[in-house]
Amino acid sequence: MPASPLDSTLYGGLLGDREIAALFTDSAEIRAMMIVEGALARAQGALGLIPEDSAAAIHRASLELQIDPAGLAEATASNAVPVPALVAAFRKAMEAPEHAQYLHWGATSQDIMDTALALRLRQTLSILGGRLVSLVGALGHLAEAHSDLPMAARTYGQIATVTSFGAVVAEWGRPLLRTHGEVAEVGAAVQRVSLSGAAGTLAAMGDDGQKVRAALADALGLADPGASWHSDRGGVARLAAWLCLLTGQLGKMGDDLHLMAQSGIAEVSLSGAGGSSTMPHKANPVQPALLTAIARQMVGLNAVMQNAVVHRQQRDGAAWITEWMSLPQMCVLAGRALAIAERLVASIAPRADRMLANIDDGLGLIYAEAASFALAKEMPRPAAQDAVKALCAEAVETGTPLTELLSRDHGGDWSNTLTPRAQLGTAPADARAFALAASAVR
């Protein structure tokens, strides 16, 4: 097992996400940092903080030069940040010391790294948001198609009352609607420029520091926070919490499907299930299990990210480094979970016969609540509950259906009242309401 299965050759197809992982490679980070350095120089040149011709040379070089990450590794191990080595390599590669001397003017390593991260998080959220739209849409279609399909609702793992499969799908989808609605807010929390200088004061830029920050933000399409956020990690913590919530919601869907596909219940079948090395008959619910596993792992990573909010003084290397070890994994795992979930939804085939069989066990105990409320029209509610409870016990003991016992003791024909479709309640409407809301998501 490799140290990180996310980018493993063997396990990458199981847990990795190539599209998002590509934003967190060494090359991607260096490219983003060079873009920031070039945009910074250009902003400073326009304000006369550095010579305009030097600014133009630096900006052009930032787009053209290629820096090998391996060449920065030794210095990064000593400095704990790659920026000093990157700046040195950048200056050398420019072969124009008269211009290169103005590179990284008045900035500090965290300015460059956090701004480069913001650029990549913008792309990450765009990908996640797009996948979330597709998933919600697919869940909406599934909920609409099966809004009236009765199945047993379960609480504490026990059969409770009747619901519909469409309503269950809506339970998976409604939280995702809210999570999708937070994408812009989460993006605003992290898509901001960092330019604060060595200790958050921009002292090296004199009176032009705030103007430079505003110009840099405008050039990169990021927000200007108006102050230093070196030690204010609320933005990345907000993103981490959102990613954890998202994968938790997907994990709930995975757990439910894992149970619904379980042998002996078999209320859904899932195409593309995994095989066993020794048992030819097995079709393992691999994708639901992956969603649950990712959700559990994300809780631990999120705990680290929230702990990094405790960021000592003006900058804290220890807290900052813990973010590096956690946030990229969270982004990749969230992307993988969404990709799995979308394929999983497309693979679901509900089995109406099994759902009905689990509702109608021959005794009709699932209708006990409905029976007690029906009797409550004729007697006090506590008495109605006691009567039905006694009849349920008799049904189990004698094997006599609850409807027959109710007719015996209370008269009337209960067979039309105590049916799956008669006891669906708001389930069909809930499913259709979600489907309508899902169709509006863009």
Short mmCIF file of C-alpha atoms in Angstrom, two decimals:
data_model
loop_
_atom_site.label_atom_id
_atom_site.label_comp_id
_atom_site.label_asym_id
_atom_site.label_seq_id
_atom_site.Cartn_x
_atom_site.Cartn_y
_atom_site.Cartn_z
CA MET A 1 0.00 0.00 0.00
CA PRO A 2 1.56 3.35 -1.01
CA ALA A 3 1.72 6.28 1.39
CA SER A 4 -0.94 8.05 -0.67
CA PRO A 5 -3.35 5.77 -2.57
CA LEU A 6 -4.91 8.81 -4.25
CA ASP A 7 -2.07 9.17 -6.75
CA SER A 8 -0.97 5.53 -6.73
CA THR A 9 -0.63 3.63 -9.99
CA LEU A 10 -2.35 0.65 -8.35
CA TYR A 11 -5.06 2.39 -6.31
CA GLY A 12 -5.43 5.67 -8.18
CA GLY A 13 -8.33 4.38 -10.27
CA LEU A 14 -10.16 3.47 -7.07
CA LEU A 15 -9.63 6.60 -4.98
CA GLY A 16 -8.02 9.21 -7.20
CA ASP A 17 -9.46 11.88 -9.46
CA ARG A 18 -7.19 12.81 -12.32
CA GLU A 19 -8.90 16.06 -13.24
CA ILE A 20 -8.69 17.55 -9.76
CA ALA A 21 -5.40 15.87 -8.84
CA ALA A 22 -3.85 17.63 -11.84
CA LEU A 23 -4.42 20.93 -10.02
CA PHE A 24 -2.37 19.77 -7.05
CA THR A 25 0.77 18.47 -8.74
CA ASP A 26 4.20 20.04 -8.21
CA SER A 27 4.12 21.41 -11.73
CA ALA A 28 0.66 22.92 -11.27
CA GLU A 29 1.69 24.64 -8.06
CA ILE A 30 4.85 26.07 -9.58
CA ARG A 31 2.97 27.28 -12.64
CA ALA A 32 0.38 28.98 -10.43
CA MET A 33 3.06 30.62 -8.29
CA MET A 34 4.85 31.91 -11.39
CA ILE A 35 1.58 33.38 -12.68
CA VAL A 36 1.19 35.18 -9.34
CA GLU A 37 4.76 36.49 -9.45
CA GLY A 38 4.27 37.75 -13.00
CA ALA A 39 0.98 39.45 -12.18
CA LEU A 40 2.51 41.01 -9.06
CA ALA A 41 5.39 42.49 -11.04
CA ARG A 42 3.02 43.85 -13.66
CA ALA A 43 0.86 45.52 -11.01
CA GLN A 44 3.91 47.03 -9.33
CA GLY A 45 5.26 48.27 -12.65
CA ALA A 46 1.98 50.00 -13.49
CA LEU A 47 2.12 51.83 -10.16
CA GLY A 48 5.77 52.79 -10.56
CA LEU A 49 6.95 50.66 -7.67
CA ILE A 50 9.39 48.84 -9.96
CA PRO A 51 10.56 49.79 -13.49
CA GLU A 52 7.90 49.06 -16.10
CA ASP A 53 10.34 47.39 -18.46
CA SER A 54 11.45 45.06 -15.66
CA ALA A 55 7.82 44.35 -14.81
CA ALA A 56 7.11 43.47 -18.42
CA ALA A 57 10.14 41.20 -18.59
CA ILE A 58 9.15 39.38 -15.40
CA HIS A 59 5.55 38.98 -16.53
CA ARG A 60 6.59 37.60 -19.89
CA ALA A 61 9.05 35.20 -18.27
CA SER A 62 6.39 33.99 -15.85
CA LEU A 63 4.37 32.74 -18.81
CA GLU A 64 7.25 31.29 -20.79
CA LEU A 65 9.79 29.80 -18.39
CA GLN A 66 9.66 26.21 -17.20
CA ILE A 67 11.00 25.43 -13.73
CA ASP A 68 11.77 21.82 -12.81
CA PRO A 69 10.23 20.93 -9.42
CA ALA A 70 13.04 18.47 -8.73
CA GLY A 71 15.53 21.32 -8.80
CA LEU A 72 13.73 23.00 -5.92
CA ALA A 73 13.40 19.94 -3.68
CA GLU A 74 16.59 20.23 -1.64
CA ALA A 75 16.10 23.90 -0.79
CA THR A 76 12.43 23.32 -0.02
CA ALA A 77 13.38 20.63 2.48
CA SER A 78 15.58 23.20 4.25
CA ASN A 79 13.32 26.24 3.97
CA ALA A 80 9.98 24.45 4.51
CA VAL A 81 8.57 26.47 1.60
CA PRO A 82 9.40 26.26 -2.13
CA VAL A 83 9.26 29.99 -2.86
CA PRO A 84 12.88 30.97 -2.03
CA ALA A 85 14.18 28.26 -4.35
CA LEU A 86 11.60 29.14 -7.00
CA VAL A 87 12.54 32.83 -6.93
CA ALA A 88 16.22 31.94 -7.23
CA ALA A 89 15.58 29.56 -10.14
CA PHE A 90 13.26 32.10 -11.80
CA ARG A 91 15.87 34.85 -11.60
CA LYS A 92 18.56 32.57 -12.97
CA ALA A 93 16.39 31.34 -15.84
CA MET A 94 15.53 34.92 -16.85
CA GLU A 95 19.22 35.60 -17.61
CA ALA A 96 18.49 39.29 -17.10
CA PRO A 97 19.65 40.27 -13.61
CA GLU A 98 18.81 43.92 -14.21
CA HIS A 99 15.16 42.92 -14.45
CA ALA A 100 15.16 39.80 -12.29
CA GLN A 101 16.19 41.77 -9.21
CA TYR A 102 12.64 43.16 -9.02
CA LEU A 103 11.01 39.73 -8.93
CA HIS A 104 9.05 39.01 -5.72
CA TRP A 105 9.34 42.68 -4.67
CA GLY A 106 8.01 43.18 -1.14
CA ALA A 107 6.11 39.88 -1.07
CA THR A 108 6.62 36.90 1.20
CA SER A 109 6.39 33.18 0.53
CA GLN A 110 2.93 32.81 2.00
CA ASP A 111 1.59 35.58 -0.25
CA ILE A 112 2.65 33.68 -3.33
CA MET A 113 1.62 30.23 -2.13
CA ASP A 114 -1.78 31.20 -0.78
CA THR A 115 -2.63 33.21 -3.87
CA ALA A 116 -1.52 30.35 -6.10
CA LEU A 117 -3.70 28.05 -4.02
CA ALA A 118 -6.66 30.40 -4.49
CA LEU A 119 -6.26 30.15 -8.27
CA ARG A 120 -6.33 26.37 -8.13
CA LEU A 121 -9.19 26.22 -5.66
CA ARG A 122 -11.23 28.35 -8.06
CA GLN A 123 -10.78 25.67 -10.71
CA THR A 124 -11.46 22.92 -8.17
CA LEU A 125 -14.75 24.45 -7.09
CA SER A 126 -15.77 24.94 -10.70
CA ILE A 127 -15.27 21.22 -11.33
CA LEU A 128 -17.00 20.16 -8.12
CA GLY A 129 -19.90 22.53 -8.75
CA GLY A 130 -20.42 21.16 -12.25
CA ARG A 131 -20.42 17.59 -11.03
CA LEU A 132 -22.80 18.47 -8.23
CA VAL A 133 -25.26 19.94 -10.75
CA SER A 134 -25.12 16.73 -12.81
CA LEU A 135 -25.60 14.54 -9.74
CA VAL A 136 -28.56 16.53 -8.42
CA GLY A 137 -30.16 16.38 -11.86
CA ALA A 138 -29.74 12.61 -12.03
CA LEU A 139 -31.22 12.19 -8.55
CA GLY A 140 -34.15 14.38 -9.56
CA HIS A 141 -34.94 12.15 -12.54
CA LEU A 142 -34.68 9.04 -10.33
CA ALA A 143 -36.95 10.52 -7.66
CA GLU A 144 -39.57 11.55 -10.22
CA ALA A 145 -39.54 8.15 -11.92
CA HIS A 146 -40.14 6.28 -8.65
CA SER A 147 -42.13 8.81 -6.64
CA ASP A 148 -45.02 6.34 -6.18
CA LEU A 149 -43.00 3.14 -5.73
CA PRO A 150 -43.76 1.90 -2.18
CA MET A 151 -41.00 0.56 0.04
CA ALA A 152 -40.46 0.06 3.73
CA ALA A 153 -39.05 2.98 5.67
CA ARG A 154 -36.65 1.90 8.41
CA THR A 155 -35.68 3.56 11.66
CA TYR A 156 -32.99 2.08 13.92
CA GLY A 157 -32.62 -0.59 11.25
CA GLN A 158 -36.19 -1.78 11.82
CA ILE A 159 -39.14 -1.54 9.44
CA ALA A 160 -41.25 1.44 10.50
CA THR A 161 -43.92 2.61 8.03
CA VAL A 162 -44.35 2.87 4.27
CA THR A 163 -42.49 5.42 2.17
CA SER A 164 -41.60 5.53 -1.52
CA PHE A 165 -38.29 4.93 -3.21
CA GLY A 166 -38.60 8.35 -4.81
CA ALA A 167 -38.91 9.94 -1.38
CA VAL A 168 -35.77 8.10 -0.24
CA VAL A 169 -33.92 9.44 -3.27
CA ALA A 170 -35.20 12.91 -2.38
CA GLU A 171 -33.69 12.45 1.10
CA TRP A 172 -30.34 11.94 -0.57
CA GLY A 173 -30.77 14.87 -2.93
CA ARG A 174 -32.23 17.65 -0.78
CA PRO A 175 -29.07 18.15 1.31
CA LEU A 176 -27.06 18.27 -1.91
CA LEU A 177 -29.32 21.07 -3.16
CA ARG A 178 -28.36 23.13 -0.12
CA THR A 179 -24.70 22.23 -0.51
CA HIS A 180 -24.77 23.32 -4.13
CA GLY A 181 -26.33 26.59 -3.04
CA GLU A 182 -23.25 27.25 -0.89
CA VAL A 183 -20.69 26.91 -3.70
CA ALA A 184 -20.53 30.64 -4.37
CA GLU A 185 -20.20 31.45 -0.68
CA VAL A 186 -17.45 28.88 -0.18
CA GLY A 187 -15.70 30.15 -3.30
CA ALA A 188 -15.79 33.71 -1.99
CA ALA A 189 -14.13 32.53 1.21
CA VAL A 190 -11.05 31.19 -0.59
CA GLN A 191 -10.86 32.97 -3.95
CA ARG A 192 -9.00 35.99 -2.64
CA VAL A 193 -5.55 37.35 -3.14
CA SER A 194 -2.94 37.20 -0.41
CA LEU A 195 -0.47 40.09 -0.38
CA SER A 196 0.64 41.18 3.05
CA GLY A 197 4.43 41.13 3.07
CA ALA A 198 6.67 39.69 5.73
CA ALA A 199 4.45 40.32 8.76
CA GLY A 200 1.14 41.46 7.31
CA THR A 201 1.95 45.16 7.02
CA LEU A 202 3.13 45.54 3.40
CA ALA A 203 5.84 47.83 4.79
CA ALA A 204 8.26 47.10 1.93
CA MET A 205 5.82 48.60 -0.58
CA GLY A 206 5.40 51.86 1.29
CA ASP A 207 2.21 53.77 0.58
CA ASP A 208 1.45 51.70 -2.52
CA GLY A 209 0.90 48.35 -0.83
CA GLN A 210 -2.88 48.42 -0.77
CA LYS A 211 -3.01 49.66 -4.36
CA VAL A 212 -0.75 46.82 -5.45
CA ARG A 213 -2.91 44.27 -3.68
CA ALA A 214 -6.04 45.63 -5.34
CA ALA A 215 -4.38 45.63 -8.76
CA LEU A 216 -3.08 42.07 -8.25
CA ALA A 217 -6.55 40.88 -7.25
CA ASP A 218 -8.04 42.50 -10.33
CA ALA A 219 -5.42 40.96 -12.62
CA LEU A 220 -5.99 37.46 -11.26
CA GLY A 221 -9.77 37.70 -10.99
CA LEU A 222 -9.63 37.22 -7.23
CA ALA A 223 -11.13 39.26 -4.41
CA ASP A 224 -9.10 41.82 -2.47
CA PRO A 225 -9.56 40.99 1.23
CA GLY A 226 -8.38 44.45 2.23
CA ALA A 227 -6.03 43.07 4.86
CA SER A 228 -3.70 40.20 5.65
CA TRP A 229 -5.13 36.71 6.04
CA HIS A 230 -1.83 34.98 6.78
CA SER A 231 -3.08 33.92 10.20
CA ASP A 232 -6.81 34.03 9.43
CA ARG A 233 -7.50 30.54 8.14
CA GLY A 234 -11.27 30.83 8.23
CA GLY A 235 -11.57 30.66 4.45
CA VAL A 236 -9.77 27.36 3.96
CA ALA A 237 -11.42 25.98 7.09
CA ARG A 238 -14.82 26.91 5.61
CA LEU A 239 -13.93 25.10 2.40
CA ALA A 240 -12.75 22.02 4.32
CA ALA A 241 -15.97 21.91 6.32
CA TRP A 242 -18.01 22.19 3.12
CA LEU A 243 -16.05 19.38 1.48
CA CYS A 244 -16.56 17.22 4.56
CA LEU A 245 -20.30 17.94 4.57
CA LEU A 246 -20.57 17.18 0.86
CA THR A 247 -18.86 13.81 1.13
CA GLY A 248 -20.84 13.02 4.28
CA GLN A 249 -24.05 13.52 2.35
CA LEU A 250 -22.76 11.23 -0.39
CA GLY A 251 -21.66 8.73 2.25
CA LYS A 252 -25.23 8.60 3.60
CA MET A 253 -26.46 7.70 0.13
CA GLY A 254 -23.74 5.07 -0.14
CA ASP A 255 -24.61 3.56 3.22
CA ASP A 256 -28.31 3.39 2.36
CA LEU A 257 -27.61 1.72 -0.97
CA HIS A 258 -25.18 -0.69 0.67
CA LEU A 259 -28.01 -1.85 2.96
CA MET A 260 -30.66 -1.87 0.23
CA ALA A 261 -28.47 -4.09 -1.95
CA GLN A 262 -27.66 -6.43 0.93
CA SER A 263 -28.40 -10.13 0.52
CA GLY A 264 -31.80 -10.92 1.99
CA ILE A 265 -33.07 -7.37 1.41
CA ALA A 266 -32.13 -6.86 -2.24
CA GLU A 267 -34.41 -3.87 -2.79
CA VAL A 268 -32.07 -2.51 -5.46
CA SER A 269 -29.61 -4.01 -7.87
CA LEU A 270 -26.50 -2.13 -8.93
CA SER A 271 -24.85 -2.65 -12.29
CA GLY A 272 -21.07 -2.68 -12.36
CA ALA A 273 -20.73 -4.29 -8.93
CA GLY A 274 -17.36 -5.70 -7.86
CA GLY A 275 -16.34 -9.33 -7.96
CA SER A 276 -14.73 -11.63 -5.41
CA SER A 277 -11.42 -13.45 -5.79
CA THR A 278 -12.96 -16.70 -4.62
CA MET A 279 -16.79 -16.48 -4.59
CA PRO A 280 -18.16 -16.37 -8.16
CA HIS A 281 -21.71 -15.55 -7.06
CA LYS A 282 -20.87 -12.26 -5.34
CA ALA A 283 -21.62 -8.79 -6.70
CA ASN A 284 -20.08 -6.49 -4.11
CA PRO A 285 -21.48 -2.94 -3.73
CA VAL A 286 -18.05 -1.38 -4.20
CA GLN A 287 -19.20 2.12 -5.15
CA PRO A 288 -21.48 2.58 -2.10
CA ALA A 289 -18.66 1.32 0.11
CA LEU A 290 -16.25 3.83 -1.44
CA LEU A 291 -18.63 6.70 -0.72
CA THR A 292 -18.83 5.66 2.92
CA ALA A 293 -15.06 5.19 3.21
CA ILE A 294 -14.35 8.60 1.70
CA ALA A 295 -16.87 10.26 4.03
CA ARG A 296 -15.17 8.72 7.05
CA GLN A 297 -11.69 9.71 5.92
CA MET A 298 -12.83 13.26 5.27
CA VAL A 299 -13.96 13.66 8.87
CA GLY A 300 -10.38 13.09 10.03
CA LEU A 301 -8.89 15.42 7.44
CA ASN A 302 -11.44 18.09 8.29
CA ALA A 303 -10.52 17.84 11.97
CA VAL A 304 -6.92 18.66 11.06
CA MET A 305 -8.04 21.61 8.93
CA GLN A 306 -10.23 23.04 11.70
CA ASN A 307 -7.37 22.66 14.16
CA ALA A 308 -5.17 24.71 11.82
CA VAL A 309 -7.43 27.70 12.49
CA VAL A 310 -5.39 28.03 15.70
CA HIS A 311 -2.64 29.91 13.85
CA ARG A 312 -0.13 31.49 16.19
CA GLN A 313 0.96 35.11 15.91
CA GLN A 314 1.31 36.60 12.41
CA ARG A 315 2.31 33.35 10.72
CA ASP A 316 2.53 29.78 11.98
CA GLY A 317 4.56 27.30 9.97
CA ALA A 318 3.24 24.24 11.82
CA ALA A 319 -0.44 25.09 11.30
CA TRP A 320 0.15 26.08 7.70
CA ILE A 321 1.99 22.87 6.84
CA THR A 322 -0.84 20.76 8.23
CA GLU A 323 -3.11 22.41 5.67
CA TRP A 324 -0.80 21.27 2.87
CA MET A 325 -1.06 17.69 4.05
CA SER A 326 -4.86 17.75 4.25
CA LEU A 327 -6.63 20.15 1.90
CA PRO A 328 -5.39 18.72 -1.44
CA GLN A 329 -6.48 15.25 -0.35
CA MET A 330 -9.89 16.60 0.60
CA CYS A 331 -10.35 18.24 -2.79
CA VAL A 332 -9.35 15.08 -4.67
CA LEU A 333 -11.49 12.81 -2.50
CA ALA A 334 -14.50 15.09 -2.90
CA GLY A 335 -14.06 15.00 -6.66
CA ARG A 336 -13.79 11.24 -6.62
CA ALA A 337 -16.89 10.89 -4.44
CA LEU A 338 -18.97 13.01 -6.81
CA ALA A 339 -17.76 11.03 -9.82
CA ILE A 340 -18.61 7.76 -8.06
CA ALA A 341 -22.02 9.02 -6.97
CA GLU A 342 -23.04 10.09 -10.46
CA ARG A 343 -22.13 6.70 -11.93
CA LEU A 344 -23.80 4.96 -9.01
CA VAL A 345 -27.11 6.76 -9.48
CA ALA A 346 -27.14 5.73 -13.13
CA SER A 347 -26.62 2.10 -12.09
CA ILE A 348 -29.52 1.85 -9.62
CA ALA A 349 -32.38 -0.46 -10.56
CA PRO A 350 -35.07 -0.60 -7.84
CA ARG A 351 -36.72 -3.99 -7.40
CA ALA A 352 -40.42 -3.38 -6.80
CA ASP A 353 -41.09 -7.05 -6.01
CA ARG A 354 -38.53 -7.10 -3.20
CA MET A 355 -39.74 -3.77 -1.85
CA LEU A 356 -43.29 -5.07 -1.71
CA ALA A 357 -42.18 -8.32 -0.11
CA ASN A 358 -40.41 -6.42 2.65
CA ILE A 359 -43.56 -4.38 3.27
CA ASP A 360 -45.97 -7.32 3.22
CA ASP A 361 -44.49 -9.91 5.54
CA GLY A 362 -47.83 -11.67 5.74
CA LEU A 363 -48.71 -10.07 9.06
CA GLY A 364 -49.02 -6.40 8.08
CA LEU A 365 -47.23 -5.10 11.19
CA ILE A 366 -45.93 -2.14 9.16
CA TYR A 367 -49.47 -0.73 9.34
CA ALA A 368 -49.62 -0.68 13.16
CA GLU A 369 -49.25 3.10 13.40
CA ALA A 370 -51.93 3.70 10.76
CA ALA A 371 -54.26 1.30 12.56
CA SER A 372 -53.77 3.03 15.90
CA PHE A 373 -54.64 6.43 14.43
CA ALA A 374 -57.71 4.96 12.72
CA LEU A 375 -58.91 3.50 16.01
CA ALA A 376 -58.17 6.81 17.77
CA LYS A 377 -61.19 8.21 15.97
CA GLU A 378 -63.36 5.92 18.11
CA MET A 379 -61.45 5.78 21.40
CA PRO A 380 -58.77 7.71 23.30
CA ARG A 381 -55.39 7.60 21.63
CA PRO A 382 -53.62 5.70 24.46
CA ALA A 383 -56.32 3.04 24.38
CA ALA A 384 -56.00 2.75 20.61
CA GLN A 385 -52.25 2.26 20.89
CA ASP A 386 -52.66 -0.39 23.57
CA ALA A 387 -55.26 -2.23 21.49
CA VAL A 388 -53.09 -2.31 18.38
CA LYS A 389 -50.02 -3.30 20.37
CA ALA A 390 -51.90 -6.26 21.78
CA LEU A 391 -53.12 -7.26 18.32
CA CYS A 392 -49.57 -7.05 16.93
CA ALA A 393 -48.38 -9.43 19.63
CA GLU A 394 -51.23 -11.80 18.79
CA ALA A 395 -50.41 -11.58 15.07
CA VAL A 396 -46.80 -12.60 15.74
CA GLU A 397 -47.86 -15.41 18.08
CA THR A 398 -50.60 -16.88 15.90
CA GLY A 399 -49.46 -15.89 12.39
CA THR A 400 -52.79 -14.15 11.79
CA PRO A 401 -52.62 -10.95 9.67
CA LEU A 402 -53.20 -7.72 11.58
CA THR A 403 -56.03 -6.74 9.22
CA GLU A 404 -57.99 -9.87 10.12
CA LEU A 405 -57.55 -9.27 13.82
CA LEU A 406 -58.64 -5.67 13.46
CA SER A 407 -61.78 -6.73 11.59
CA ARG A 408 -62.52 -9.34 14.24
CA ASP A 409 -62.25 -6.96 17.18
CA HIS A 410 -63.27 -3.64 15.66
CA GLY A 411 -65.32 -4.52 12.61
CA GLY A 412 -65.05 -3.20 9.08
CA ASP A 413 -62.82 -4.15 6.16
CA TRP A 414 -59.28 -2.92 6.81
CA SER A 415 -57.78 -4.39 3.66
CA ASN A 416 -58.35 -1.24 1.60
CA THR A 417 -57.00 1.13 4.24
CA LEU A 418 -53.91 -0.79 5.21
CA THR A 419 -52.18 -1.02 1.83
CA PRO A 420 -48.81 0.30 0.68
CA ARG A 421 -50.23 2.97 -1.63
CA ALA A 422 -52.84 4.08 0.87
CA GLN A 423 -50.12 4.70 3.45
CA LEU A 424 -47.59 6.62 1.33
CA GLY A 425 -48.54 9.92 2.94
CA THR A 426 -46.51 12.84 1.55
CA ALA A 427 -43.82 10.59 0.07
CA PRO A 428 -44.86 10.96 -3.61
CA ALA A 429 -45.29 14.72 -3.27
CA ASP A 430 -41.94 15.03 -1.49
CA ALA A 431 -40.23 13.13 -4.30
CA ARG A 432 -41.82 15.28 -6.99
CA ALA A 433 -41.07 18.51 -5.15
CA PHE A 434 -37.41 17.56 -4.98
CA ALA A 435 -37.38 16.58 -8.65
CA LEU A 436 -38.80 19.98 -9.57
CA ALA A 437 -36.21 21.79 -7.44
CA ALA A 438 -33.42 19.64 -8.91
CA SER A 439 -34.47 20.51 -12.46
CA ALA A 440 -33.89 24.19 -11.70
CA VAL A 441 -30.29 23.76 -10.53
CA ARG A 442 -27.70 25.20 -12.88
#
